[in-house]
């Protein structure tokens, strides 16, 4: 059986849509476990309006908060698998069936998520998150970015025992996925099985500074596994690399980012927390993007040819960068001006033909 767990606090606006998306699943063997965390709106009334025996409603004694509620849901769940759905999101009809089937057939995996479709308050599709779906890459990518949408996750119940940690608010899900990935294989199915609602009340938009501080805690925990004890400036560089948010035409930033990538490589070569080939390929992707955004820097060409990081760049991208640096080496008079003259001569010739 699957336990679908849903925390609710003043969720009346989208609660009915979320509940019915579970009741309409093609997979029938589930319980929908809902905890009402002291809602003051009509959430309890909406939940109680359903007569479906698969719905199990529990009430907190007042508003206990999201950590208490999510962890209580894990404790109260009866299923072998636990699927998460927040009360403003929507599960596609085949979500439970496809994720349960995957876990049934792949015992080495303890957690499965999926891609998600982004919707707004009017249910208009605004985009998609095509999260990393190659399981061999996910642990390494978690070092830089969260790779799971919470409402898409289904896990074996033993991994729910790890629980959310209250000392990392706003990023508690990211922290949990990292810790689970250190104990079992994890994956995202490469199809959208959930609609995730992005709206003005999303916590990550209203408390961005606190969110960043707690993401940095997650970075530090993982980096320390590599033997790296990062300071605040290094954590900022690490975040920028993960987001591929590189400062352009800034030699100091370029050099610092290059050195950080080289440090990550050398530490993982020593300890091999992450598969060496996978990790090196990922560093190569970051390095290629850093170079691409800084072609005009005088130091970037030298770094491209001298840093061993370039050995990790995919051959097609590497050839493109090599051509770009070669073209950059020619003076303006020998590249751009002749091309402009050719265009001008062609126009003059066409004008004469018309006459």
mmCIF file of C-alpha atoms in Angstrom:
data_model
loop_
_atom_site.group_PDB
_atom_site.id
_atom_site.type_symbol
_atom_site.label_atom_id
_atom_site.label_comp_id
_atom_site.label_asym_id
_atom_site.label_seq_id
_atom_site.Cartn_x
_atom_site.Cartn_y
_atom_site.Cartn_z
ATOM 1 C CA UNK A 1 0.000 0.000 0.000
ATOM 2 C CA UNK A 2 1.018 3.609 -0.627
ATOM 3 C CA UNK A 3 0.515 6.342 1.945
ATOM 4 C CA UNK A 4 0.018 9.697 0.253
ATOM 5 C CA UNK A 5 0.837 12.314 2.891
ATOM 6 C CA UNK A 6 -0.565 15.833 2.733
ATOM 7 C CA UNK A 7 0.028 18.604 5.310
ATOM 8 C CA UNK A 8 -2.693 21.261 5.366
ATOM 9 C CA UNK A 9 -2.729 24.725 6.887
ATOM 10 C CA UNK A 10 -5.319 27.164 5.541
ATOM 11 C CA UNK A 11 -5.229 25.469 2.157
ATOM 12 C CA UNK A 12 -8.893 25.831 1.190
ATOM 13 C CA UNK A 13 -8.195 27.541 -2.138
ATOM 14 C CA UNK A 14 -6.602 24.547 -3.889
ATOM 15 C CA UNK A 15 -7.273 21.696 -1.448
ATOM 16 C CA UNK A 16 -10.147 20.136 -3.370
ATOM 17 C CA UNK A 17 -8.076 19.929 -6.566
ATOM 18 C CA UNK A 18 -5.194 18.281 -4.689
ATOM 19 C CA UNK A 19 -7.416 15.710 -2.930
ATOM 20 C CA UNK A 20 -9.310 14.744 -6.080
ATOM 21 C CA UNK A 21 -6.075 14.329 -8.025
ATOM 22 C CA UNK A 22 -5.246 11.500 -5.599
ATOM 23 C CA UNK A 23 -8.733 9.990 -5.487
ATOM 24 C CA UNK A 24 -8.654 9.779 -9.298
ATOM 25 C CA UNK A 25 -5.391 7.819 -9.489
ATOM 26 C CA UNK A 26 -5.185 4.717 -11.672
ATOM 27 C CA UNK A 27 -3.437 2.969 -8.754
ATOM 28 C CA UNK A 28 -6.098 2.103 -6.169
ATOM 29 C CA UNK A 29 -4.257 0.640 -3.156
ATOM 30 C CA UNK A 30 -3.490 3.762 -1.152
ATOM 31 C CA UNK A 31 -4.452 5.831 1.846
ATOM 32 C CA UNK A 32 -4.579 9.613 1.666
ATOM 33 C CA UNK A 33 -3.284 10.712 5.059
ATOM 34 C CA UNK A 34 -4.019 14.375 5.768
ATOM 35 C CA UNK A 35 -3.014 16.329 8.861
ATOM 36 C CA UNK A 36 -4.838 19.586 9.458
ATOM 37 C CA UNK A 37 -2.354 21.833 11.249
ATOM 38 C CA UNK A 38 -4.789 24.128 13.047
ATOM 39 C CA UNK A 39 -6.351 25.687 9.950
ATOM 40 C CA UNK A 40 -8.676 28.636 10.562
ATOM 41 C CA UNK A 41 -10.307 28.539 7.117
ATOM 42 C CA UNK A 42 -12.614 25.893 5.613
ATOM 43 C CA UNK A 43 -9.892 23.260 5.097
ATOM 44 C CA UNK A 44 -11.333 20.801 7.656
ATOM 45 C CA UNK A 45 -14.825 21.232 6.215
ATOM 46 C CA UNK A 46 -13.566 20.477 2.697
ATOM 47 C CA UNK A 47 -11.725 17.339 3.833
ATOM 48 C CA UNK A 48 -14.705 16.060 5.839
ATOM 49 C CA UNK A 49 -17.015 16.532 2.849
ATOM 50 C CA UNK A 50 -15.460 13.433 1.236
ATOM 51 C CA UNK A 51 -16.894 10.046 2.201
ATOM 52 C CA UNK A 52 -14.043 8.063 0.647
ATOM 53 C CA UNK A 53 -12.679 5.568 3.195
ATOM 54 C CA UNK A 54 -9.185 5.942 1.769
ATOM 55 C CA UNK A 55 -8.968 9.418 3.304
ATOM 56 C CA UNK A 56 -7.645 9.490 6.864
ATOM 57 C CA UNK A 57 -7.758 12.876 8.593
ATOM 58 C CA UNK A 58 -5.735 13.724 11.688
ATOM 59 C CA UNK A 59 -5.819 17.011 13.573
ATOM 60 C CA UNK A 60 -2.899 18.693 15.300
ATOM 61 C CA UNK A 61 -3.568 20.282 18.669
ATOM 62 C CA UNK A 62 -3.318 23.815 17.334
ATOM 63 C CA UNK A 63 -0.822 25.055 14.774
ATOM 64 C CA UNK A 64 2.342 22.987 15.308
ATOM 65 C CA UNK A 65 4.190 24.071 12.175
ATOM 66 C CA UNK A 66 5.390 22.346 9.046
ATOM 67 C CA UNK A 67 8.271 20.324 10.575
ATOM 68 C CA UNK A 68 6.105 18.743 13.239
ATOM 69 C CA UNK A 69 3.338 18.078 10.722
ATOM 70 C CA UNK A 70 5.510 16.547 7.999
ATOM 71 C CA UNK A 71 7.346 14.318 10.474
ATOM 72 C CA UNK A 72 4.084 13.260 12.111
ATOM 73 C CA UNK A 73 2.762 12.301 8.677
ATOM 74 C CA UNK A 74 5.784 10.041 8.210
ATOM 75 C CA UNK A 75 5.213 8.454 11.619
ATOM 76 C CA UNK A 76 1.484 7.869 11.082
ATOM 77 C CA UNK A 77 1.780 6.516 7.523
ATOM 78 C CA UNK A 78 0.851 2.830 7.154
ATOM 79 C CA UNK A 79 2.078 2.196 3.615
ATOM 80 C CA UNK A 80 5.244 0.500 2.421
ATOM 81 C CA UNK A 81 5.754 3.476 0.131
ATOM 82 C CA UNK A 82 5.209 7.112 1.121
ATOM 83 C CA UNK A 83 4.273 9.673 -1.535
ATOM 84 C CA UNK A 84 4.260 13.404 -0.802
ATOM 85 C CA UNK A 85 1.739 15.877 -2.196
ATOM 86 C CA UNK A 86 1.286 19.388 -0.852
ATOM 87 C CA UNK A 87 -2.241 20.742 -0.648
ATOM 88 C CA UNK A 88 -1.803 23.279 -3.459
ATOM 89 C CA UNK A 89 -0.305 20.853 -5.978
ATOM 90 C CA UNK A 90 -1.812 18.282 -8.340
ATOM 91 C CA UNK A 91 -0.832 14.678 -9.127
ATOM 92 C CA UNK A 92 -1.335 13.385 -12.662
ATOM 93 C CA UNK A 93 -3.621 10.282 -12.754
ATOM 94 C CA UNK A 94 -0.809 7.773 -13.369
ATOM 95 C CA UNK A 95 1.651 9.197 -10.851
ATOM 96 C CA UNK A 96 1.254 6.576 -8.103
ATOM 97 C CA UNK A 97 1.085 3.692 -10.562
ATOM 98 C CA UNK A 98 4.271 4.637 -12.400
ATOM 99 C CA UNK A 99 6.334 5.427 -9.322
ATOM 100 C CA UNK A 100 5.203 2.339 -7.388
ATOM 101 C CA UNK A 101 5.907 0.169 -10.426
ATOM 102 C CA UNK A 102 9.424 1.590 -10.620
ATOM 103 C CA UNK A 103 10.155 0.903 -6.939
ATOM 104 C CA UNK A 104 8.644 -2.585 -7.215
ATOM 105 C CA UNK A 105 10.992 -3.437 -10.081
ATOM 106 C CA UNK A 106 14.128 -1.668 -8.800
ATOM 107 C CA UNK A 107 14.871 -2.670 -5.223
ATOM 108 C CA UNK A 108 18.188 -0.789 -5.162
ATOM 109 C CA UNK A 109 16.306 2.531 -5.377
ATOM 110 C CA UNK A 110 14.831 4.052 -2.235
ATOM 111 C CA UNK A 111 13.375 7.268 -3.663
ATOM 112 C CA UNK A 112 11.786 8.270 -6.950
ATOM 113 C CA UNK A 113 10.661 11.721 -8.066
ATOM 114 C CA UNK A 114 9.635 13.066 -11.454
ATOM 115 C CA UNK A 115 9.696 16.094 -13.683
ATOM 116 C CA UNK A 116 7.026 18.662 -12.852
ATOM 117 C CA UNK A 117 4.861 21.170 -14.707
ATOM 118 C CA UNK A 118 4.733 24.665 -13.198
ATOM 119 C CA UNK A 119 1.298 26.297 -12.860
ATOM 120 C CA UNK A 120 0.077 29.563 -11.349
ATOM 121 C CA UNK A 121 -2.972 30.385 -9.221
ATOM 122 C CA UNK A 122 -5.207 30.256 -12.308
ATOM 123 C CA UNK A 123 -3.874 26.801 -13.284
ATOM 124 C CA UNK A 124 -2.096 28.313 -16.271
ATOM 125 C CA UNK A 125 1.013 26.384 -17.275
ATOM 126 C CA UNK A 126 4.058 28.610 -16.783
ATOM 127 C CA UNK A 127 6.884 26.192 -17.530
ATOM 128 C CA UNK A 128 8.472 22.934 -16.443
ATOM 129 C CA UNK A 129 11.272 21.601 -14.263
ATOM 130 C CA UNK A 130 13.085 18.851 -16.104
ATOM 131 C CA UNK A 131 15.152 17.729 -13.151
ATOM 132 C CA UNK A 132 18.166 15.434 -13.455
ATOM 133 C CA UNK A 133 16.871 11.964 -14.314
ATOM 134 C CA UNK A 134 20.142 10.051 -14.674
ATOM 135 C CA UNK A 135 20.634 8.392 -11.284
ATOM 136 C CA UNK A 136 24.418 8.226 -11.553
ATOM 137 C CA UNK A 137 24.556 12.050 -11.775
ATOM 138 C CA UNK A 138 22.082 12.997 -9.047
ATOM 139 C CA UNK A 139 24.356 12.664 -5.959
ATOM 140 C CA UNK A 140 27.004 14.891 -7.566
ATOM 141 C CA UNK A 141 24.433 17.454 -8.726
ATOM 142 C CA UNK A 142 22.922 17.566 -5.230
ATOM 143 C CA UNK A 143 26.237 19.066 -4.123
ATOM 144 C CA UNK A 144 25.217 22.169 -6.078
ATOM 145 C CA UNK A 145 21.404 22.219 -6.355
ATOM 146 C CA UNK A 146 18.250 20.522 -5.108
ATOM 147 C CA UNK A 147 17.279 17.914 -7.702
ATOM 148 C CA UNK A 148 13.790 16.954 -6.477
ATOM 149 C CA UNK A 149 10.387 18.647 -6.398
ATOM 150 C CA UNK A 150 8.916 17.734 -3.025
ATOM 151 C CA UNK A 151 5.399 16.969 -4.254
ATOM 152 C CA UNK A 152 6.806 14.510 -6.804
ATOM 153 C CA UNK A 153 8.670 12.314 -4.312
ATOM 154 C CA UNK A 154 7.792 8.735 -3.382
ATOM 155 C CA UNK A 155 10.104 6.809 -1.023
ATOM 156 C CA UNK A 156 10.343 3.509 0.766
ATOM 157 C CA UNK A 157 9.072 4.028 4.287
ATOM 158 C CA UNK A 158 12.407 3.178 5.980
ATOM 159 C CA UNK A 159 13.935 6.328 4.505
ATOM 160 C CA UNK A 160 11.156 8.465 5.958
ATOM 161 C CA UNK A 161 12.672 7.560 9.337
ATOM 162 C CA UNK A 162 15.455 10.061 8.558
ATOM 163 C CA UNK A 163 12.845 12.825 8.966
ATOM 164 C CA UNK A 164 13.048 16.537 8.263
ATOM 165 C CA UNK A 165 15.505 18.509 10.402
ATOM 166 C CA UNK A 166 14.132 21.609 12.123
ATOM 167 C CA UNK A 167 17.530 23.303 12.132
ATOM 168 C CA UNK A 168 17.345 23.745 8.343
ATOM 169 C CA UNK A 169 14.042 25.571 7.741
ATOM 170 C CA UNK A 170 12.888 26.420 4.207
ATOM 171 C CA UNK A 171 15.436 23.989 2.718
ATOM 172 C CA UNK A 172 14.487 20.974 4.832
ATOM 173 C CA UNK A 173 13.426 18.966 1.782
ATOM 174 C CA UNK A 174 16.762 19.529 -0.008
ATOM 175 C CA UNK A 175 18.568 18.419 3.161
ATOM 176 C CA UNK A 176 16.465 15.253 3.411
ATOM 177 C CA UNK A 177 17.062 14.276 -0.227
ATOM 178 C CA UNK A 178 20.810 14.686 0.237
ATOM 179 C CA UNK A 179 20.805 12.441 3.312
ATOM 180 C CA UNK A 180 18.646 9.822 1.600
ATOM 181 C CA UNK A 181 20.908 9.872 -1.481
ATOM 182 C CA UNK A 182 23.830 8.984 0.785
ATOM 183 C CA UNK A 183 22.061 5.760 1.813
ATOM 184 C CA UNK A 184 20.300 4.553 -1.345
ATOM 185 C CA UNK A 185 19.990 5.179 -5.077
ATOM 186 C CA UNK A 186 17.581 7.940 -6.112
ATOM 187 C CA UNK A 187 16.041 8.921 -9.451
ATOM 188 C CA UNK A 188 13.589 11.215 -11.220
ATOM 189 C CA UNK A 189 11.318 9.688 -13.854
ATOM 190 C CA UNK A 190 11.743 11.643 -17.079
ATOM 191 C CA UNK A 191 8.114 12.694 -17.411
ATOM 192 C CA UNK A 192 5.902 15.211 -15.652
ATOM 193 C CA UNK A 193 3.745 13.450 -13.050
ATOM 194 C CA UNK A 194 2.900 16.481 -10.906
ATOM 195 C CA UNK A 195 1.716 20.032 -11.397
ATOM 196 C CA UNK A 196 3.572 22.282 -8.952
ATOM 197 C CA UNK A 197 1.934 25.580 -8.072
ATOM 198 C CA UNK A 198 4.219 28.603 -7.995
ATOM 199 C CA UNK A 199 2.450 31.552 -6.393
ATOM 200 C CA UNK A 200 3.014 34.574 -4.184
ATOM 201 C CA UNK A 201 2.720 32.549 -0.994
ATOM 202 C CA UNK A 202 5.622 30.208 -1.820
ATOM 203 C CA UNK A 203 7.981 30.371 1.160
ATOM 204 C CA UNK A 204 11.094 30.434 -0.992
ATOM 205 C CA UNK A 205 10.010 33.740 -2.522
ATOM 206 C CA UNK A 206 9.203 35.536 0.748
ATOM 207 C CA UNK A 207 12.203 34.475 2.854
ATOM 208 C CA UNK A 208 14.991 34.321 0.327
ATOM 209 C CA UNK A 209 17.800 35.393 2.677
ATOM 210 C CA UNK A 210 16.962 32.750 5.282
ATOM 211 C CA UNK A 211 16.613 30.172 2.534
ATOM 212 C CA UNK A 212 20.100 30.950 1.223
ATOM 213 C CA UNK A 213 21.617 30.665 4.707
ATOM 214 C CA UNK A 214 20.151 27.194 5.109
ATOM 215 C CA UNK A 215 21.129 26.095 1.609
ATOM 216 C CA UNK A 216 24.667 27.112 2.596
ATOM 217 C CA UNK A 217 24.416 24.777 5.617
ATOM 218 C CA UNK A 218 23.583 21.925 3.246
ATOM 219 C CA UNK A 219 26.515 22.877 1.009
ATOM 220 C CA UNK A 220 28.862 22.949 4.014
ATOM 221 C CA UNK A 221 27.757 19.523 5.229
ATOM 222 C CA UNK A 222 28.441 18.000 1.819
ATOM 223 C CA UNK A 223 31.688 19.889 1.214
ATOM 224 C CA UNK A 224 33.035 18.772 4.583
ATOM 225 C CA UNK A 225 32.552 15.181 3.419
ATOM 226 C CA UNK A 226 35.077 16.111 0.716
ATOM 227 C CA UNK A 227 37.410 17.645 3.294
ATOM 228 C CA UNK A 228 36.588 21.223 2.248
ATOM 229 C CA UNK A 229 35.728 23.754 4.972
ATOM 230 C CA UNK A 230 34.258 26.616 2.987
ATOM 231 C CA UNK A 231 33.943 30.226 4.118
ATOM 232 C CA UNK A 232 31.061 32.523 3.168
ATOM 233 C CA UNK A 233 32.718 33.864 0.017
ATOM 234 C CA UNK A 234 33.482 30.340 -1.180
ATOM 235 C CA UNK A 235 29.894 29.263 -0.555
ATOM 236 C CA UNK A 236 28.703 32.173 -2.691
ATOM 237 C CA UNK A 237 31.052 31.079 -5.495
ATOM 238 C CA UNK A 238 29.813 27.499 -5.099
ATOM 239 C CA UNK A 239 26.195 28.618 -5.441
ATOM 240 C CA UNK A 240 26.965 30.714 -8.527
ATOM 241 C CA UNK A 241 28.683 27.740 -10.144
ATOM 242 C CA UNK A 242 25.714 25.467 -9.413
ATOM 243 C CA UNK A 243 23.340 28.008 -10.937
ATOM 244 C CA UNK A 244 25.769 28.696 -13.817
ATOM 245 C CA UNK A 245 25.392 32.326 -12.754
ATOM 246 C CA UNK A 246 28.833 33.528 -13.770
ATOM 247 C CA UNK A 247 29.957 37.145 -13.542
ATOM 248 C CA UNK A 248 31.033 38.111 -17.030
ATOM 249 C CA UNK A 249 34.251 39.986 -17.834
ATOM 250 C CA UNK A 250 35.452 39.841 -14.227
ATOM 251 C CA UNK A 251 38.955 38.382 -14.064
ATOM 252 C CA UNK A 252 38.970 38.028 -10.279
ATOM 253 C CA UNK A 253 35.714 36.059 -10.283
ATOM 254 C CA UNK A 254 36.862 33.931 -13.223
ATOM 255 C CA UNK A 255 40.108 32.970 -11.484
ATOM 256 C CA UNK A 256 38.353 32.263 -8.170
ATOM 257 C CA UNK A 257 35.715 30.074 -9.839
ATOM 258 C CA UNK A 258 38.393 28.154 -11.777
ATOM 259 C CA UNK A 259 40.371 27.533 -8.590
ATOM 260 C CA UNK A 260 37.227 26.332 -6.805
ATOM 261 C CA UNK A 261 36.431 23.838 -9.563
ATOM 262 C CA UNK A 262 40.008 22.562 -9.433
ATOM 263 C CA UNK A 263 39.793 22.176 -5.638
ATOM 264 C CA UNK A 264 36.559 20.183 -5.917
ATOM 265 C CA UNK A 265 38.210 17.928 -8.472
ATOM 266 C CA UNK A 266 41.367 17.305 -6.442
ATOM 267 C CA UNK A 267 39.439 16.517 -3.245
ATOM 268 C CA UNK A 268 37.124 14.066 -4.967
ATOM 269 C CA UNK A 269 40.114 12.413 -6.642
ATOM 270 C CA UNK A 270 41.515 11.768 -3.163
ATOM 271 C CA UNK A 271 38.342 10.563 -1.418
ATOM 272 C CA UNK A 272 35.930 9.685 -4.258
ATOM 273 C CA UNK A 273 32.714 10.638 -2.506
ATOM 274 C CA UNK A 274 31.242 10.897 -6.007
ATOM 275 C CA UNK A 275 31.938 8.656 -8.992
ATOM 276 C CA UNK A 276 35.084 10.190 -10.495
ATOM 277 C CA UNK A 277 34.019 10.075 -14.133
ATOM 278 C CA UNK A 278 30.553 11.486 -13.414
ATOM 279 C CA UNK A 279 31.928 14.219 -11.160
ATOM 280 C CA UNK A 280 34.626 15.210 -13.644
ATOM 281 C CA UNK A 281 32.066 15.440 -16.454
ATOM 282 C CA UNK A 282 29.909 17.689 -14.289
ATOM 283 C CA UNK A 283 32.880 19.926 -13.476
ATOM 284 C CA UNK A 284 33.625 20.010 -17.205
ATOM 285 C CA UNK A 285 30.123 21.322 -17.888
ATOM 286 C CA UNK A 286 30.560 24.102 -15.323
ATOM 287 C CA UNK A 287 34.022 24.946 -16.675
ATOM 288 C CA UNK A 288 32.780 25.097 -20.271
ATOM 289 C CA UNK A 289 29.977 27.459 -19.291
ATOM 290 C CA UNK A 290 32.371 29.666 -17.310
ATOM 291 C CA UNK A 291 34.612 29.897 -20.372
ATOM 292 C CA UNK A 292 31.679 30.494 -22.748
ATOM 293 C CA UNK A 293 30.484 33.452 -20.719
ATOM 294 C CA UNK A 294 33.986 34.927 -20.508
ATOM 295 C CA UNK A 295 35.455 34.447 -24.000
ATOM 296 C CA UNK A 296 36.492 38.109 -24.109
ATOM 297 C CA UNK A 297 38.618 37.947 -20.948
ATOM 298 C CA UNK A 298 42.331 38.028 -21.714
ATOM 299 C CA UNK A 299 43.031 35.251 -19.181
ATOM 300 C CA UNK A 300 40.307 32.881 -20.368
ATOM 301 C CA UNK A 301 42.125 31.594 -23.462
ATOM 302 C CA UNK A 302 45.258 30.752 -21.477
ATOM 303 C CA UNK A 303 43.136 29.036 -18.819
ATOM 304 C CA UNK A 304 41.298 27.010 -21.469
ATOM 305 C CA UNK A 305 44.542 25.586 -22.849
ATOM 306 C CA UNK A 306 46.394 25.193 -19.534
ATOM 307 C CA UNK A 307 43.814 23.970 -17.005
ATOM 308 C CA UNK A 308 43.274 20.214 -16.818
ATOM 309 C CA UNK A 309 39.565 20.997 -16.360
ATOM 310 C CA UNK A 310 39.386 21.344 -20.144
ATOM 311 C CA UNK A 311 40.005 17.595 -20.410
ATOM 312 C CA UNK A 312 36.542 17.078 -18.906
ATOM 313 C CA UNK A 313 34.668 19.192 -21.475
ATOM 314 C CA UNK A 314 32.601 17.248 -24.015
ATOM 315 C CA UNK A 315 34.459 17.084 -27.327
ATOM 316 C CA UNK A 316 31.810 18.997 -29.311
ATOM 317 C CA UNK A 317 31.745 21.854 -26.820
ATOM 318 C CA UNK A 318 35.524 21.788 -26.557
ATOM 319 C CA UNK A 319 35.894 22.174 -30.334
ATOM 320 C CA UNK A 320 33.433 25.078 -30.306
ATOM 321 C CA UNK A 321 35.389 26.838 -27.565
ATOM 322 C CA UNK A 322 38.675 26.196 -29.367
ATOM 323 C CA UNK A 323 37.337 27.810 -32.563
ATOM 324 C CA UNK A 324 36.001 30.762 -30.574
ATOM 325 C CA UNK A 325 39.375 31.388 -28.965
ATOM 326 C CA UNK A 326 41.177 31.089 -32.325
ATOM 327 C CA UNK A 327 38.853 33.650 -33.906
ATOM 328 C CA UNK A 328 39.348 35.960 -30.959
ATOM 329 C CA UNK A 329 43.094 35.945 -31.626
ATOM 330 C CA UNK A 330 42.791 37.718 -35.021
ATOM 331 C CA UNK A 331 42.836 41.520 -35.104
ATOM 332 C CA UNK A 332 39.637 43.307 -36.079
ATOM 333 C CA UNK A 333 41.080 44.358 -39.452
ATOM 334 C CA UNK A 334 41.661 40.714 -40.457
ATOM 335 C CA UNK A 335 38.281 39.319 -39.447
ATOM 336 C CA UNK A 336 35.333 41.662 -39.161
ATOM 337 C CA UNK A 337 36.308 44.354 -41.692
ATOM 338 C CA UNK A 338 36.794 41.999 -44.674
ATOM 339 C CA UNK A 339 33.454 40.390 -43.946
ATOM 340 C CA UNK A 340 31.768 43.788 -43.853
ATOM 341 C CA UNK A 341 33.441 44.746 -47.145
ATOM 342 C CA UNK A 342 32.141 41.575 -48.807
ATOM 343 C CA UNK A 343 28.601 42.428 -47.715
ATOM 344 C CA UNK A 344 28.998 46.015 -48.988
ATOM 345 C CA UNK A 345 30.348 44.876 -52.368
ATOM 346 C CA UNK A 346 27.468 42.425 -52.810
ATOM 347 C CA UNK A 347 24.951 45.191 -52.115
ATOM 348 C CA UNK A 348 26.677 47.515 -54.623
ATOM 349 C CA UNK A 349 26.665 44.772 -57.265
ATOM 350 C CA UNK A 350 22.939 44.078 -56.721
ATOM 351 C CA UNK A 351 22.122 47.790 -56.994
ATOM 352 C CA UNK A 352 24.010 48.042 -60.305
ATOM 353 C CA UNK A 353 22.156 45.005 -61.672
ATOM 354 C CA UNK A 354 18.825 46.667 -60.862
ATOM 355 C CA UNK A 355 19.837 49.769 -62.811
#
